[in-house]
Structures are given as structure tokens and as C-alpha cells.
Amino acid sequence: MKSYNLFLLLFFVSGFIYSRNNKCIECHYSTTPQIVSDWKLSKHAENDIDCSVCHGTDHMSANDVSKVKLPTPETCAQCHDTQVNQFKKGKHSIAWAAMKAMPTAHMQPMVLMEGLKGCGGCHKVGLKTEEEIKKLKNDGSVFGHSSCDVCHTRHTFSKKEAQQPQACQTCHQGFDHPQWEMYSGSKHGVRYLLKQNGTLSENVSAPTCQTCHMPDGNHEVRTAWGFLAVKLPMPEDKQWAEDRATILKALGVLDPQGKPTQLLEVVKAADVARLTQEDWEKERNKMINVCSKCHSENYVRAELKKGDEIIKSADRLMAEAINIVADLYKDGIIEKPQNYSYSYPMLLTFHDAPTAIEQKLFVMFLEHRMRTFQGTFHNNPDYALWYGWSEMQRDLTEIKELAHQMRLNKSR
């Protein structure tokens, strides 16, 4: 009798779910048909994961649309807890906080930030607090909070789509991080695109972004050098140590005397840079293991070492340029902005830097230095040289000339 009652209960519950899901499909076929067709193609549909699992049961008609529940990473974690936990440990999860931490983020049009049409359009992948989500909803930005759907586009949530390098293209291109351009023009990228269009066999080795940065599907997406290619401890090479200290001062992490500032604690909390040799080596060894599946380990270590060396060379140029601008503050040639804590240029002020020479310094750092080392690590010679190193040399020449003219004008 107990088994019979349990059967009846399951029958009625499944009938209710089926009926409700049919009602969702019936209504949305006429209002948003592509959502339904995408869902029908998904693994969710195959496994009877219906609308209510992600969107709740409060929304039942056009009159109560405001009651629909919008997914967050916790929604996905009901079934995909391993991937969500990995994601929370990685750099993508802190993307929203990193954007908000930029010195002049508040000076940008909100449509670009919270409106998700500029920086926020990609940085929305980052985790947000309940208060932030509530504020975004109140400001009209109701969507874009789930994070996972940035790569696994709703409502198919396709794993296969997210495994393609094009899934990374929307965000990883352009001014400060043209990884798509560098990858797709490299031997790795060309080979994979030829594999996609059928020119090469499906069985040839051709790495994607995910092959190197998400080995075995790990959603942490971390690198040894981090986004800005700065790390601790300082190198043994005296000149490089001085140059890196100069860059850290211009990032606000060290004060003019080389002592840590409060911002260092923010960097530690966000885990955006490797702050111990052990952490750096851990990520470097992951990459060596990945690359060694196609290349000899000796070759891999030698190639990665070249990336380290180009960072060292780029830092020499960058430090010289930073010190030129810092001396202009020191000598009263240009006025230090009131929002700067120290008499050092702030590299992360971006286009809000107040003078042309400070603008040039920001471009040198965030566009050209980035392309120099990223182009090297992504095996794209053109980006490493002509879009990176060569541009840094030209930036430094222009900064020297601007500083010279500013001093002449001041002395007249």
C-alpha cells in the first residue's frame, strides 16, 4: 500500500510539473519563441530540467512577470557545484569587483558600467553581492547576473559552444587584451580554425583558449603572471626589481618609499596577482604540463622563459617613462591630481588622465606593454613586436619629447 501511495504522489507531482512546463512553453512559443527553441536543443530539456528550476514558480502569466526569478551562479550550483566552485576561485569571478575598483570607474557613463554596454558588458561575468544585484535591478539593469551564461549562452547553455575559442572572443579582444586577435593569427589559432572548417582532420592537435587556460575543464582560468604581469617577490636582478617597484608605485600598490599601501590588501583579497613564488610556480607548472602534451618539456620551458624575458625588457621601458612623468610632478611642471594619493602617475586612471603626457603613459602601459608580453606568450610575432615593443619605444620617445617641451615652456 505504501508503494502504491508513493507512486500516486510521484504521478501527480510529475503531472503538475509537466502541466506547468507545458504552460510555460505554450505561452513563450508566442512571446519569445527562440527561447523555447533554444531550450529544446539543450541538455536541460533532454533531462527534464524545466523552466521552474531556474526561474521559480511564482511567474505564471503576463500579469506577474516581475515575479520571475533570474538565475545566479548559486542557481547553476544546484547541479554544477564543481564548476561553480572552481569559477569562484578564478579571475573571472572577480571581474565585476575589479571593474568597480578602477580609480575613475565612477566617472564613466553608467550605461557603460552598470548598463553593461562598455566595461560592464564583459565584467558582468564577475560575482555580485545581493545588494549590487538589487541596485542593478532598481536602476533598470535586470539581466546579466548569472555569470555562467556569459560563456554558456542561454537558453541552450551549450558545453560545446563554450569549448570553442570564439566563446572567448567577445571579451578577449581589442585595446588592452587582444587575445583573440593574437590567438587566431598564431599557428595555434590558424590550425584550429582549419580544423573547424574541415580543412584539417578532426583528430589533429590544435589547442583552443580552453586547452591552455581551462585544462580538464577547470573553470578557475588562472595564469602565472596574471593580467598585468606583475608579481611578488621581487626578482633577484637588481634593475628589474627597481623597474617593477616603479610600476607597482604607479599602480598604487607601493608608496614612493616602496612600502606596501592599503591597495596591496585589495590585490591580495582579489587574487589578481601571484604574491608568492610558490603560487607563481604552481600556475607555471600547470601550463608546462598542458604544453608538454604537444611539445617537449625543454622546448616549453625555453619558450615560456622568453615570455618572462620580454616582460623584463618591457618593464625597463615602462619604468623609465613613469619616472619621467613622476619627475614632472616633483619639479612642479605639472600639477599632481588631487585624487592621487602619492606623487606618482596613476596608470589605471585610463582616459581620465589630465594631461597628454599622462594619457600617453596610460596607453603605453595598458595597450602596448600588454601586447608586448601577451603577444609573446600567445606566439604571435606581429603583436609582440609591431603592436607591442615597437609602440612602447615610440611612446617613450614621445614622452621624452613632451617632457622636454613642458620644461622649456615652464622656464620661459
Short mmCIF file of C-alpha atoms in Angstrom, two decimals:
data_model
loop_
_atom_site.label_atom_id
_atom_site.label_comp_id
_atom_site.label_asym_id
_atom_site.label_seq_id
_atom_site.Cartn_x
_atom_site.Cartn_y
_atom_site.Cartn_z
CA MET A 1 0.00 0.00 0.00
CA LYS A 2 2.88 2.39 0.86
CA SER A 3 4.48 1.82 -2.53
CA TYR A 4 1.16 2.44 -4.26
CA ASN A 5 0.66 5.75 -2.39
CA LEU A 6 4.19 6.86 -3.24
CA PHE A 7 3.54 6.03 -6.89
CA LEU A 8 0.36 8.13 -6.86
CA LEU A 9 2.21 11.06 -5.25
CA LEU A 10 5.01 10.95 -7.82
CA PHE A 11 2.45 10.64 -10.60
CA PHE A 12 0.53 13.74 -9.51
CA VAL A 13 3.71 15.76 -8.84
CA SER A 14 5.19 14.88 -12.22
CA GLY A 15 1.85 15.63 -13.82
CA PHE A 16 1.81 19.07 -12.17
CA ILE A 17 5.36 19.83 -13.34
CA TYR A 18 4.58 18.61 -16.85
CA SER A 19 1.41 20.67 -16.95
CA ARG A 20 3.17 23.79 -15.67
CA ASN A 21 6.07 23.35 -18.07
CA ASN A 22 3.64 22.92 -20.95
CA LYS A 23 2.01 26.19 -19.91
CA CYS A 24 5.42 27.96 -19.98
CA ILE A 25 6.15 26.53 -23.44
CA GLU A 26 2.70 27.32 -24.75
CA CYS A 27 2.90 30.97 -23.69
CA HIS A 28 6.53 31.56 -24.64
CA TYR A 29 6.08 29.99 -28.06
CA SER A 30 4.09 33.09 -28.95
CA THR A 31 6.04 35.70 -26.94
CA THR A 32 9.69 34.53 -27.11
CA PRO A 33 9.77 31.54 -29.49
CA GLN A 34 13.58 31.47 -29.83
CA ILE A 35 13.96 30.97 -26.10
CA VAL A 36 11.79 27.87 -26.33
CA SER A 37 13.59 26.51 -29.39
CA ASP A 38 16.97 27.05 -27.73
CA TRP A 39 15.81 25.33 -24.55
CA LYS A 40 14.50 22.38 -26.57
CA LEU A 41 18.00 21.95 -28.03
CA SER A 42 19.60 21.92 -24.59
CA LYS A 43 20.74 19.14 -22.27
CA HIS A 44 18.33 20.68 -19.77
CA ALA A 45 15.38 19.75 -21.96
CA GLU A 46 16.78 16.27 -22.53
CA ASN A 47 16.99 15.76 -18.78
CA ASP A 48 13.62 17.31 -17.90
CA ILE A 49 15.17 20.42 -16.31
CA ASP A 50 12.21 22.69 -16.85
CA CYS A 51 11.78 26.46 -16.62
CA SER A 52 10.85 26.48 -12.93
CA VAL A 53 14.21 25.02 -11.82
CA CYS A 54 15.96 28.24 -12.86
CA HIS A 55 13.10 30.75 -12.85
CA GLY A 56 10.91 29.62 -9.93
CA THR A 57 7.18 29.04 -9.87
CA ASP A 58 5.83 32.49 -8.99
CA HIS A 59 5.59 33.76 -12.55
CA MET A 60 2.55 32.20 -14.22
CA SER A 61 1.19 34.85 -16.60
CA ALA A 62 1.83 38.16 -18.33
CA ASN A 63 0.45 39.89 -15.25
CA ASP A 64 3.17 38.71 -12.86
CA VAL A 65 6.35 38.91 -14.96
CA SER A 66 8.07 40.82 -12.16
CA LYS A 67 7.94 37.66 -10.05
CA VAL A 68 10.15 35.66 -12.36
CA LYS A 69 13.36 34.52 -10.69
CA LEU A 70 16.58 35.30 -12.57
CA PRO A 71 19.45 32.82 -12.20
CA THR A 72 22.68 33.45 -10.30
CA PRO A 73 25.73 31.15 -10.01
CA GLU A 74 24.00 29.58 -6.99
CA THR A 75 21.17 28.53 -9.28
CA CYS A 76 23.64 26.69 -11.52
CA ALA A 77 25.42 25.22 -8.50
CA GLN A 78 22.36 23.12 -7.70
CA CYS A 79 23.60 20.74 -10.38
CA HIS A 80 27.04 22.06 -11.33
CA ASP A 81 28.63 22.73 -7.94
CA THR A 82 32.13 21.59 -9.01
CA GLN A 83 32.27 24.05 -11.89
CA VAL A 84 30.77 26.90 -9.85
CA ASN A 85 33.24 26.35 -7.01
CA GLN A 86 36.13 26.36 -9.50
CA PHE A 87 34.77 29.53 -11.09
CA LYS A 88 34.61 31.27 -7.70
CA LYS A 89 38.34 30.60 -7.19
CA GLY A 90 39.34 32.10 -10.53
CA LYS A 91 39.85 35.53 -12.05
CA HIS A 92 36.54 35.64 -13.93
CA SER A 93 34.65 35.65 -10.63
CA ILE A 94 36.33 38.90 -9.52
CA ALA A 95 35.77 40.71 -12.83
CA TRP A 96 32.89 42.85 -11.52
CA ALA A 97 34.79 43.86 -8.37
CA ALA A 98 37.92 44.62 -10.42
CA MET A 99 35.94 46.95 -12.69
CA LYS A 100 34.40 48.78 -9.75
CA ALA A 101 37.82 49.16 -8.14
CA MET A 102 39.26 51.18 -11.02
CA PRO A 103 40.13 54.71 -9.79
CA THR A 104 37.87 56.55 -12.21
CA ALA A 105 35.11 53.97 -12.74
CA HIS A 106 32.62 56.40 -11.19
CA MET A 107 33.46 58.97 -13.86
CA GLN A 108 32.24 56.79 -16.74
CA PRO A 109 28.68 56.89 -18.09
CA MET A 110 26.69 54.40 -16.06
CA VAL A 111 25.29 52.87 -19.24
CA LEU A 112 28.83 51.64 -19.95
CA MET A 113 29.35 50.26 -16.44
CA GLU A 114 26.18 49.08 -14.68
CA GLY A 115 24.34 49.34 -18.02
CA LEU A 116 26.64 46.62 -19.36
CA LYS A 117 27.39 48.37 -22.65
CA GLY A 118 31.09 49.06 -22.07
CA CYS A 119 33.32 47.62 -19.35
CA GLY A 120 30.28 46.08 -17.67
CA GLY A 121 29.35 44.15 -20.80
CA CYS A 122 32.24 41.77 -20.15
CA HIS A 123 32.91 42.31 -16.47
CA LYS A 124 29.34 41.19 -15.70
CA VAL A 125 30.80 37.68 -15.58
CA GLY A 126 32.05 38.53 -12.08
CA LEU A 127 30.19 37.70 -8.89
CA LYS A 128 27.98 40.38 -7.38
CA THR A 129 26.63 40.86 -3.89
CA GLU A 130 22.90 40.72 -3.22
CA GLU A 131 22.97 44.47 -2.65
CA GLU A 132 24.65 45.07 -6.01
CA ILE A 133 22.11 42.90 -7.82
CA LYS A 134 19.27 44.71 -6.05
CA LYS A 135 20.72 48.09 -7.06
CA LEU A 136 21.21 46.98 -10.64
CA LYS A 137 17.59 45.85 -10.81
CA ASN A 138 16.40 49.14 -9.34
CA ASP A 139 18.46 51.02 -11.93
CA GLY A 140 16.89 49.02 -14.75
CA SER A 141 19.70 46.53 -15.40
CA VAL A 142 17.58 43.49 -14.62
CA PHE A 143 19.61 40.95 -16.54
CA GLY A 144 23.21 39.72 -16.76
CA HIS A 145 23.73 38.44 -13.23
CA SER A 146 24.14 34.70 -13.69
CA SER A 147 27.82 34.76 -14.82
CA CYS A 148 27.72 31.24 -16.27
CA ASP A 149 25.64 32.32 -19.27
CA VAL A 150 28.42 34.64 -20.46
CA CYS A 151 30.12 31.56 -21.95
CA HIS A 152 27.24 29.04 -21.89
CA THR A 153 24.76 31.21 -23.78
CA ARG A 154 21.21 30.91 -22.54
CA HIS A 155 18.96 29.00 -23.15
CA THR A 156 20.95 26.23 -24.83
CA PHE A 157 23.73 26.51 -22.21
CA SER A 158 25.84 24.51 -24.62
CA LYS A 159 29.04 22.96 -23.33
CA LYS A 160 30.22 22.52 -26.92
CA GLU A 161 29.73 26.23 -27.65
CA ALA A 162 31.65 27.23 -24.52
CA GLN A 163 34.53 24.97 -25.56
CA GLN A 164 35.10 26.87 -28.82
CA PRO A 165 37.69 29.67 -28.89
CA GLN A 166 35.04 32.02 -30.33
CA ALA A 167 33.26 31.83 -26.97
CA CYS A 168 36.13 33.92 -25.59
CA GLN A 169 36.23 36.38 -28.50
CA THR A 170 33.60 38.88 -27.32
CA CYS A 171 35.57 39.92 -24.25
CA HIS A 172 39.16 38.98 -25.04
CA GLN A 173 39.82 41.35 -27.92
CA GLY A 174 40.69 44.96 -28.51
CA PHE A 175 42.60 47.66 -26.69
CA ASP A 176 44.18 46.13 -23.60
CA HIS A 177 43.70 42.40 -24.12
CA PRO A 178 43.55 41.39 -27.81
CA GLN A 179 43.95 37.71 -27.01
CA TRP A 180 41.52 36.72 -29.76
CA GLU A 181 43.46 38.59 -32.42
CA MET A 182 46.76 37.20 -31.13
CA TYR A 183 45.48 33.63 -30.81
CA SER A 184 43.53 33.48 -34.09
CA GLY A 185 46.56 34.79 -36.02
CA SER A 186 49.00 32.43 -34.29
CA LYS A 187 49.89 28.94 -35.53
CA HIS A 188 47.71 27.52 -32.74
CA GLY A 189 44.68 29.54 -33.79
CA VAL A 190 45.11 29.10 -37.54
CA ARG A 191 45.43 25.35 -37.10
CA TYR A 192 42.26 25.17 -35.00
CA LEU A 193 40.24 27.31 -37.43
CA LEU A 194 41.37 24.99 -40.25
CA LYS A 195 40.21 22.11 -38.12
CA GLN A 196 36.83 23.80 -37.59
CA ASN A 197 36.25 24.36 -41.31
CA GLY A 198 37.19 20.80 -42.17
CA THR A 199 40.49 21.51 -43.93
CA LEU A 200 42.36 19.57 -41.26
CA SER A 201 41.27 16.31 -39.71
CA GLU A 202 39.18 16.36 -36.55
CA ASN A 203 41.96 14.34 -34.90
CA VAL A 204 44.87 16.76 -35.40
CA SER A 205 46.29 18.56 -32.38
CA ALA A 206 45.20 22.18 -32.33
CA PRO A 207 44.84 23.96 -28.97
CA THR A 208 42.00 26.33 -28.13
CA CYS A 209 41.94 29.02 -25.45
CA GLN A 210 40.30 26.46 -23.19
CA THR A 211 43.01 23.86 -23.83
CA CYS A 212 45.63 26.08 -22.21
CA HIS A 213 43.60 28.15 -19.75
CA MET A 214 40.97 25.61 -18.67
CA PRO A 215 42.82 22.27 -18.63
CA ASP A 216 40.47 19.35 -17.99
CA GLY A 217 37.58 21.81 -17.92
CA ASN A 218 38.81 23.58 -14.80
CA HIS A 219 36.81 26.82 -14.51
CA GLU A 220 39.41 28.73 -12.45
CA VAL A 221 41.08 30.25 -15.55
CA ARG A 222 44.27 31.44 -13.85
CA THR A 223 47.72 32.31 -15.21
CA ALA A 224 51.16 32.56 -13.65
CA TRP A 225 51.76 36.24 -14.45
CA GLY A 226 48.19 37.40 -14.07
CA PHE A 227 46.53 40.11 -16.14
CA LEU A 228 49.06 42.91 -15.54
CA ALA A 229 52.25 40.78 -15.47
CA VAL A 230 53.42 41.93 -12.04
CA LYS A 231 54.21 39.61 -9.17
CA LEU A 232 55.98 39.21 -5.85
CA PRO A 233 58.55 38.54 -4.57
CA MET A 234 60.84 40.91 -6.44
CA PRO A 235 63.34 39.39 -8.91
CA GLU A 236 66.97 38.90 -8.00
CA ASP A 237 68.03 41.06 -10.94
CA LYS A 238 68.58 44.49 -9.34
CA GLN A 239 67.49 46.60 -12.33
CA TRP A 240 64.35 44.55 -12.91
CA ALA A 241 63.47 44.76 -9.22
CA GLU A 242 63.76 48.56 -9.37
CA ASP A 243 61.67 48.71 -12.54
CA ARG A 244 58.94 46.51 -11.13
CA ALA A 245 58.88 48.58 -7.93
CA THR A 246 58.37 51.69 -10.08
CA ILE A 247 55.43 50.05 -11.87
CA LEU A 248 53.90 48.95 -8.55
CA LYS A 249 54.19 52.54 -7.30
CA ALA A 250 52.36 53.76 -10.41
CA LEU A 251 49.68 51.13 -9.74
CA GLY A 252 49.29 52.43 -6.19
CA VAL A 253 50.39 49.15 -4.60
CA LEU A 254 53.63 50.65 -3.19
CA ASP A 255 54.13 54.16 -1.86
CA PRO A 256 57.03 56.36 -3.10
CA GLN A 257 59.30 54.82 -0.45
CA GLY A 258 58.49 51.33 -1.70
CA LYS A 259 56.31 50.37 1.25
CA PRO A 260 53.02 48.47 0.71
CA THR A 261 49.85 50.56 0.62
CA GLN A 262 46.30 49.58 1.56
CA LEU A 263 45.71 48.70 -2.09
CA LEU A 264 48.00 45.71 -1.70
CA GLU A 265 45.41 44.19 0.63
CA VAL A 266 42.78 44.67 -2.08
CA VAL A 267 45.07 42.92 -4.57
CA LYS A 268 45.58 40.06 -2.12
CA ALA A 269 41.85 39.70 -1.48
CA ALA A 270 41.03 39.75 -5.19
CA ASP A 271 43.90 37.36 -6.02
CA VAL A 272 44.64 39.21 -9.26
CA ALA A 273 48.43 38.75 -8.99
CA ARG A 274 50.69 35.99 -7.75
CA LEU A 275 52.16 37.22 -4.48
CA THR A 276 54.41 34.28 -3.62
CA GLN A 277 56.91 32.34 -5.71
CA GLU A 278 55.04 29.14 -4.84
CA ASP A 279 51.75 30.44 -6.26
CA TRP A 280 53.51 31.60 -9.43
CA GLU A 281 55.28 28.26 -9.91
CA LYS A 282 52.04 26.37 -9.34
CA GLU A 283 50.37 28.14 -12.26
CA ARG A 284 53.52 27.98 -14.42
CA ASN A 285 53.75 24.20 -13.88
CA LYS A 286 50.11 23.79 -14.94
CA MET A 287 50.95 25.49 -18.24
CA ILE A 288 54.09 23.39 -18.70
CA ASN A 289 52.01 20.24 -18.27
CA VAL A 290 49.50 21.43 -20.87
CA CYS A 291 52.08 22.48 -23.46
CA SER A 292 54.11 19.29 -22.94
CA LYS A 293 51.29 17.24 -24.43
CA CYS A 294 52.34 18.59 -27.85
CA HIS A 295 55.92 19.81 -27.29
CA SER A 296 58.99 18.62 -25.43
CA GLU A 297 59.29 19.98 -21.90
CA ASN A 298 62.66 21.57 -22.72
CA TYR A 299 61.08 23.49 -25.60
CA VAL A 300 58.13 24.58 -23.44
CA ARG A 301 60.30 25.89 -20.62
CA ALA A 302 62.51 27.77 -23.10
CA GLU A 303 59.51 29.41 -24.79
CA LEU A 304 57.90 30.45 -21.52
CA LYS A 305 61.25 31.84 -20.36
CA LYS A 306 61.22 34.10 -23.42
CA GLY A 307 57.91 35.50 -22.19
CA ASP A 308 59.48 36.25 -18.81
CA GLU A 309 62.40 37.99 -20.52
CA ILE A 310 60.15 40.20 -22.64
CA ILE A 311 58.31 41.33 -19.50
CA LYS A 312 61.68 42.28 -18.04
CA SER A 313 62.58 44.29 -21.15
CA ALA A 314 59.18 45.96 -21.33
CA ASP A 315 59.37 46.89 -17.65
CA ARG A 316 62.67 48.71 -18.32
CA LEU A 317 60.98 50.98 -20.88
CA MET A 318 57.89 51.39 -18.73
CA ALA A 319 59.80 52.37 -15.59
CA GLU A 320 61.82 54.99 -17.49
CA ALA A 321 58.61 56.56 -18.81
CA ILE A 322 56.94 56.51 -15.37
CA ASN A 323 59.92 58.22 -13.74
CA ILE A 324 59.91 60.97 -16.37
CA VAL A 325 56.31 61.84 -15.51
CA ALA A 326 56.93 61.45 -11.75
CA ASP A 327 59.79 63.97 -12.04
CA LEU A 328 57.39 66.42 -13.69
CA TYR A 329 55.20 66.21 -10.58
CA LYS A 330 58.23 66.53 -8.32
CA ASP A 331 59.53 69.63 -10.12
CA GLY A 332 56.13 71.31 -10.32
CA ILE A 333 55.98 71.15 -14.12
CA ILE A 334 52.56 69.52 -13.98
CA GLU A 335 50.20 69.52 -11.03
CA LYS A 336 49.54 66.26 -9.27
CA PRO A 337 45.79 65.48 -9.45
CA GLN A 338 44.07 65.87 -6.08
CA ASN A 339 42.70 62.31 -6.18
CA TYR A 340 46.23 60.83 -6.42
CA SER A 341 47.50 59.65 -3.05
CA TYR A 342 51.16 59.95 -3.98
CA SER A 343 53.43 61.94 -6.30
CA TYR A 344 53.37 59.20 -8.89
CA PRO A 345 51.29 58.91 -12.04
CA MET A 346 48.32 56.55 -11.72
CA LEU A 347 48.40 54.06 -14.59
CA LEU A 348 44.82 52.88 -14.03
CA THR A 349 43.27 56.32 -14.43
CA PHE A 350 42.86 55.47 -18.12
CA HIS A 351 41.45 58.19 -20.44
CA ASP A 352 40.66 60.40 -17.43
CA ALA A 353 44.37 61.22 -17.00
CA PRO A 354 44.51 65.05 -17.04
CA THR A 355 47.38 65.76 -19.46
CA ALA A 356 48.53 64.48 -22.83
CA ILE A 357 51.76 63.06 -21.42
CA GLU A 358 49.86 61.13 -18.74
CA GLN A 359 47.48 59.88 -21.43
CA LYS A 360 50.43 58.63 -23.44
CA LEU A 361 51.79 56.86 -20.35
CA PHE A 362 48.47 55.09 -19.77
CA VAL A 363 48.37 53.90 -23.41
CA MET A 364 51.97 52.73 -23.18
CA PHE A 365 51.14 50.62 -20.15
CA LEU A 366 47.69 49.24 -20.81
CA GLU A 367 47.82 48.83 -24.58
CA HIS A 368 51.39 48.45 -25.73
CA ARG A 369 53.08 46.79 -22.74
CA MET A 370 50.18 44.32 -22.59
CA ARG A 371 50.58 43.45 -26.27
CA THR A 372 54.33 43.04 -25.91
CA PHE A 373 54.15 40.23 -23.36
CA GLN A 374 50.75 38.80 -24.33
CA GLY A 375 51.85 38.58 -27.96
CA THR A 376 54.95 36.69 -26.87
CA PHE A 377 53.07 34.18 -24.72
CA HIS A 378 50.41 33.72 -27.45
CA ASN A 379 53.04 33.03 -30.11
CA ASN A 380 52.08 35.99 -32.28
CA PRO A 381 55.28 37.71 -33.51
CA ASP A 382 53.47 40.69 -35.07
CA TYR A 383 51.74 41.62 -31.82
CA ALA A 384 54.86 41.07 -29.73
CA LEU A 385 56.96 43.35 -31.96
CA TRP A 386 54.97 45.86 -34.03
CA TYR A 387 51.86 46.28 -31.89
CA GLY A 388 53.78 45.92 -28.63
CA TRP A 389 57.52 46.53 -28.26
CA SER A 390 57.86 48.93 -31.19
CA GLU A 391 54.94 51.01 -29.94
CA MET A 392 56.46 51.15 -26.44
CA GLN A 393 59.68 52.53 -27.93
CA ARG A 394 57.70 55.18 -29.81
CA ASP A 395 55.70 56.03 -26.67
CA LEU A 396 58.89 56.56 -24.68
CA THR A 397 60.34 58.83 -27.38
CA GLU A 398 57.17 60.91 -27.40
CA ILE A 399 57.04 61.11 -23.59
CA LYS A 400 60.66 62.34 -23.52
CA GLU A 401 59.89 64.98 -26.13
CA LEU A 402 56.69 66.13 -24.37
CA ALA A 403 58.53 66.39 -21.04
CA HIS A 404 61.32 68.39 -22.67
CA GLN A 405 58.85 70.84 -24.22
CA MET A 406 56.92 71.19 -20.95
CA ARG A 407 60.12 72.07 -19.09
CA LEU A 408 61.06 74.63 -21.75
CA ASN A 409 57.61 76.22 -21.57
CA LYS A 410 57.81 76.35 -17.78
CA SER A 411 61.18 78.12 -17.84
CA ARG A 412 60.01 80.91 -20.17
#
